């Protein structure tokens, strides 16, 4: 039983109603996983009726995508400003590490049934998660390129996403935050050597 079941239906409209619905949906998803993520369960949690939700999201998978996007955008990652690529990357990864662990748990564990039912992959759902967010990492890399700290020609798509991919892999494998020395290792020994400008060869 949900703790807020059987509450009287509340009269809300517009943004207030949508915010309440998506907040309730995220709570249901975290607590009960995809199997318990139904329009009825969300309606009960939000103290409203199923038709109210169905008018906005026709299926629970439509609601699921909206819920994940809303939960992600409710906690935007701030842009670091340390003045160096290394400092910005470490600050960025620390923020992601501390604020996004619950997303790893939800996307990696709670949605197993969703992936089986829809054939969608975690990578594809990640695109939904990131939709509409400020590309903080892209800005960090662009500013570092302007300062001459990295060679843009070395930023292949795989290398560009490598720091976050490694952090995410740790989260999915352990469901624990990465130790700070692990973040520094990603930056210092893996990423920076791949993107630093090549040193000019000495001439005669």
Coordinates of C-alpha atoms in Angstrom, one line a residue:
X1 CA 0.0 0.0 0.0
X2 CA 1.2 3.5 -0.8
X3 CA 1.4 5.8 2.2
X4 CA -0.7 8.4 0.5
X5 CA -3.4 6.1 -0.9
X6 CA -7.1 6.9 -0.4
X7 CA -6.5 10.6 0.1
X8 CA -9.2 12.8 -1.3
X9 CA -8.7 14.0 -4.9
X10 CA -7.1 17.4 -4.9
X11 CA -8.0 20.1 -7.3
X12 CA -4.9 21.3 -9.1
X13 CA -4.4 22.6 -12.6
X14 CA -1.7 23.4 -15.1
X15 CA 2.0 23.3 -14.0
X16 CA 1.1 22.7 -10.4
X17 CA -0.8 19.6 -11.3
X18 CA 1.9 18.3 -13.7
X19 CA 4.6 18.9 -11.1
X20 CA 2.6 16.9 -8.6
X21 CA 1.9 14.0 -11.0
X22 CA 5.6 13.7 -12.1
X23 CA 6.9 14.0 -8.5
X24 CA 4.5 11.2 -7.5
X25 CA 5.4 9.1 -10.5
X26 CA 9.1 9.3 -9.6
X27 CA 8.4 8.3 -6.0
X28 CA 6.4 5.3 -7.3
X29 CA 9.1 4.3 -9.7
X30 CA 11.9 4.5 -7.1
X31 CA 9.9 2.5 -4.5
X32 CA 8.1 -0.1 -6.6
X33 CA 10.0 -0.4 -9.9
X34 CA 8.6 -0.8 -13.3
X35 CA 6.2 -3.6 -12.2
X36 CA 4.5 -1.3 -9.8
X37 CA 4.6 1.8 -12.0
X38 CA 1.0 2.0 -13.2
X39 CA -1.2 5.0 -13.9
X40 CA -3.4 3.8 -11.0
X41 CA -0.5 3.7 -8.6
X42 CA 0.7 7.2 -9.6
X43 CA -2.8 8.6 -9.4
X44 CA -3.2 7.2 -5.9
X45 CA 0.2 8.6 -4.8
X46 CA -0.7 12.0 -6.3
X47 CA -4.2 12.0 -4.8
X48 CA -5.9 12.3 -8.1
X49 CA -7.7 10.1 -10.6
X50 CA -6.4 7.9 -13.4
X51 CA -8.2 9.8 -16.2
X52 CA -6.3 13.0 -15.1
X53 CA -3.0 11.2 -15.8
X54 CA -4.3 9.5 -19.0
X55 CA -5.2 12.8 -20.5
X56 CA -1.6 13.9 -20.4
X57 CA 0.2 10.6 -21.0
X58 CA -1.6 7.9 -22.9
X59 CA 0.5 5.0 -21.7
X60 CA 2.6 4.3 -18.7
X61 CA 5.7 4.3 -20.9
X62 CA 4.9 7.8 -22.0
X63 CA 4.6 8.7 -18.3
X64 CA 7.8 6.9 -17.6
X65 CA 9.9 8.9 -20.1
X66 CA 8.3 12.2 -18.8
X67 CA 9.0 11.2 -15.2
X68 CA 12.7 10.4 -15.8
X69 CA 13.2 13.7 -17.8
X70 CA 11.5 15.7 -15.1
X71 CA 13.5 14.1 -12.3
X72 CA 16.7 14.8 -14.2
X73 CA 15.9 18.4 -15.0
X74 CA 14.8 19.1 -11.5
X75 CA 18.5 18.7 -10.4
X76 CA 20.6 20.4 -13.1
X77 CA 24.4 20.0 -12.8
X78 CA 26.0 23.4 -12.2
X79 CA 28.8 24.6 -14.5
X80 CA 32.1 24.6 -12.7
X81 CA 34.5 27.5 -13.0
X82 CA 37.9 26.5 -11.7
X83 CA 39.8 28.0 -14.6
X84 CA 41.4 24.7 -15.8
X85 CA 40.2 21.6 -17.6
X86 CA 41.4 19.3 -14.9
X87 CA 39.7 21.3 -12.1
X88 CA 36.4 21.7 -14.1
X89 CA 36.3 18.0 -14.9
X90 CA 36.9 16.9 -11.3
X91 CA 34.3 19.3 -10.0
X92 CA 31.8 18.2 -12.6
X93 CA 32.3 14.5 -12.0
X94 CA 32.1 15.0 -8.2
X95 CA 28.7 16.7 -8.7
X96 CA 27.4 14.0 -10.9
X97 CA 28.8 11.4 -8.5
X98 CA 27.0 12.8 -5.5
X99 CA 23.7 13.7 -7.2
X100 CA 22.9 11.0 -9.7
X101 CA 23.5 7.7 -7.9
X102 CA 19.7 7.2 -7.5
X103 CA 19.3 7.5 -11.2
X104 CA 21.8 4.7 -11.7
X105 CA 19.7 2.5 -9.3
X106 CA 16.5 3.3 -11.0
X107 CA 17.7 2.9 -14.6
X108 CA 19.8 -0.1 -13.9
X109 CA 17.7 -2.1 -11.5
X110 CA 14.1 -0.9 -11.4
X111 CA 13.6 -0.9 -15.1
X112 CA 14.6 -4.4 -16.1
X113 CA 11.0 -5.2 -17.0
X114 CA 10.8 -2.1 -19.1
X115 CA 13.8 -3.1 -21.2
X116 CA 12.4 -6.6 -21.7
X117 CA 8.9 -5.3 -22.6
X118 CA 9.9 -2.6 -25.0
X119 CA 13.2 -3.8 -26.4
X120 CA 14.6 -0.4 -25.6
X121 CA 18.2 -0.2 -24.3
X122 CA 19.6 1.7 -21.4
X123 CA 21.5 3.9 -23.8
X124 CA 18.3 4.9 -25.6
X125 CA 16.6 5.7 -22.3
X126 CA 19.7 7.7 -21.3
X127 CA 19.0 10.0 -24.3
X128 CA 15.5 10.6 -22.8
X129 CA 17.1 11.4 -19.5
X130 CA 19.5 14.0 -21.0
X131 CA 16.9 15.6 -23.3
X132 CA 16.7 19.3 -22.6
X133 CA 19.6 19.5 -20.2
X134 CA 22.4 21.9 -20.6
X135 CA 25.5 20.1 -22.0
X136 CA 27.8 21.0 -19.1
X137 CA 30.5 18.6 -20.2
X138 CA 30.4 20.0 -23.7
X139 CA 30.9 23.5 -22.4
X140 CA 33.8 22.4 -20.2
X141 CA 35.5 20.9 -23.2
X142 CA 34.8 23.9 -25.5
X143 CA 36.3 26.3 -23.0
X144 CA 39.3 24.1 -22.5
X145 CA 39.8 24.0 -26.2
X146 CA 39.7 27.8 -26.3
X147 CA 42.4 27.9 -23.6
X148 CA 44.6 25.5 -25.6
X149 CA 44.3 22.8 -22.9
X150 CA 43.1 20.1 -25.3
X151 CA 43.2 19.2 -29.0
X152 CA 39.6 19.2 -30.4
X153 CA 40.7 16.8 -33.2
X154 CA 41.3 14.2 -30.5
X155 CA 37.8 14.5 -29.1
X156 CA 36.1 11.5 -30.8
X157 CA 32.6 10.8 -29.6
X158 CA 33.9 7.9 -27.5
X159 CA 36.7 9.9 -25.8
X160 CA 34.3 12.9 -25.3
X161 CA 31.9 10.8 -23.2
X162 CA 34.6 8.6 -21.5
X163 CA 34.7 10.4 -18.1
X164 CA 31.0 10.1 -17.6
X165 CA 30.8 6.6 -19.0
X166 CA 33.4 5.4 -16.6
X167 CA 31.7 7.1 -13.6
X168 CA 28.3 5.6 -14.8
X169 CA 29.8 2.2 -15.1
X170 CA 31.0 2.3 -11.6
X171 CA 27.6 3.4 -10.4
X172 CA 25.8 0.6 -12.3
X173 CA 28.2 -2.1 -11.1
X174 CA 28.4 -1.1 -7.4
X175 CA 25.4 1.2 -6.7
X176 CA 27.8 3.2 -4.7
X177 CA 29.4 6.6 -5.2
X178 CA 33.0 6.5 -6.7
X179 CA 35.7 7.4 -4.2
X180 CA 37.4 10.7 -4.9
X181 CA 40.7 9.2 -5.9
X182 CA 38.8 7.2 -8.5
X183 CA 37.5 10.4 -10.0
X184 CA 41.0 11.9 -10.1
X185 CA 42.3 8.8 -11.7
X186 CA 39.7 9.0 -14.5
X187 CA 40.8 12.6 -15.2
X188 CA 44.6 12.4 -14.7
X189 CA 45.6 9.0 -16.0
X190 CA 42.9 8.2 -18.5
X191 CA 41.2 11.3 -20.0
X192 CA 43.7 14.1 -20.0
X193 CA 46.5 12.1 -21.7
X194 CA 44.1 11.3 -24.5
X195 CA 43.1 14.9 -25.3
X196 CA 46.2 17.0 -24.5
X197 CA 47.7 18.8 -27.5
X198 CA 50.7 16.9 -28.9
X199 CA 54.0 18.5 -27.9
X200 CA 55.8 19.9 -30.9
X201 CA 58.8 18.0 -32.0
X202 CA 62.1 19.8 -31.6
X203 CA 63.8 21.0 -34.8
X204 CA 67.4 21.7 -35.6

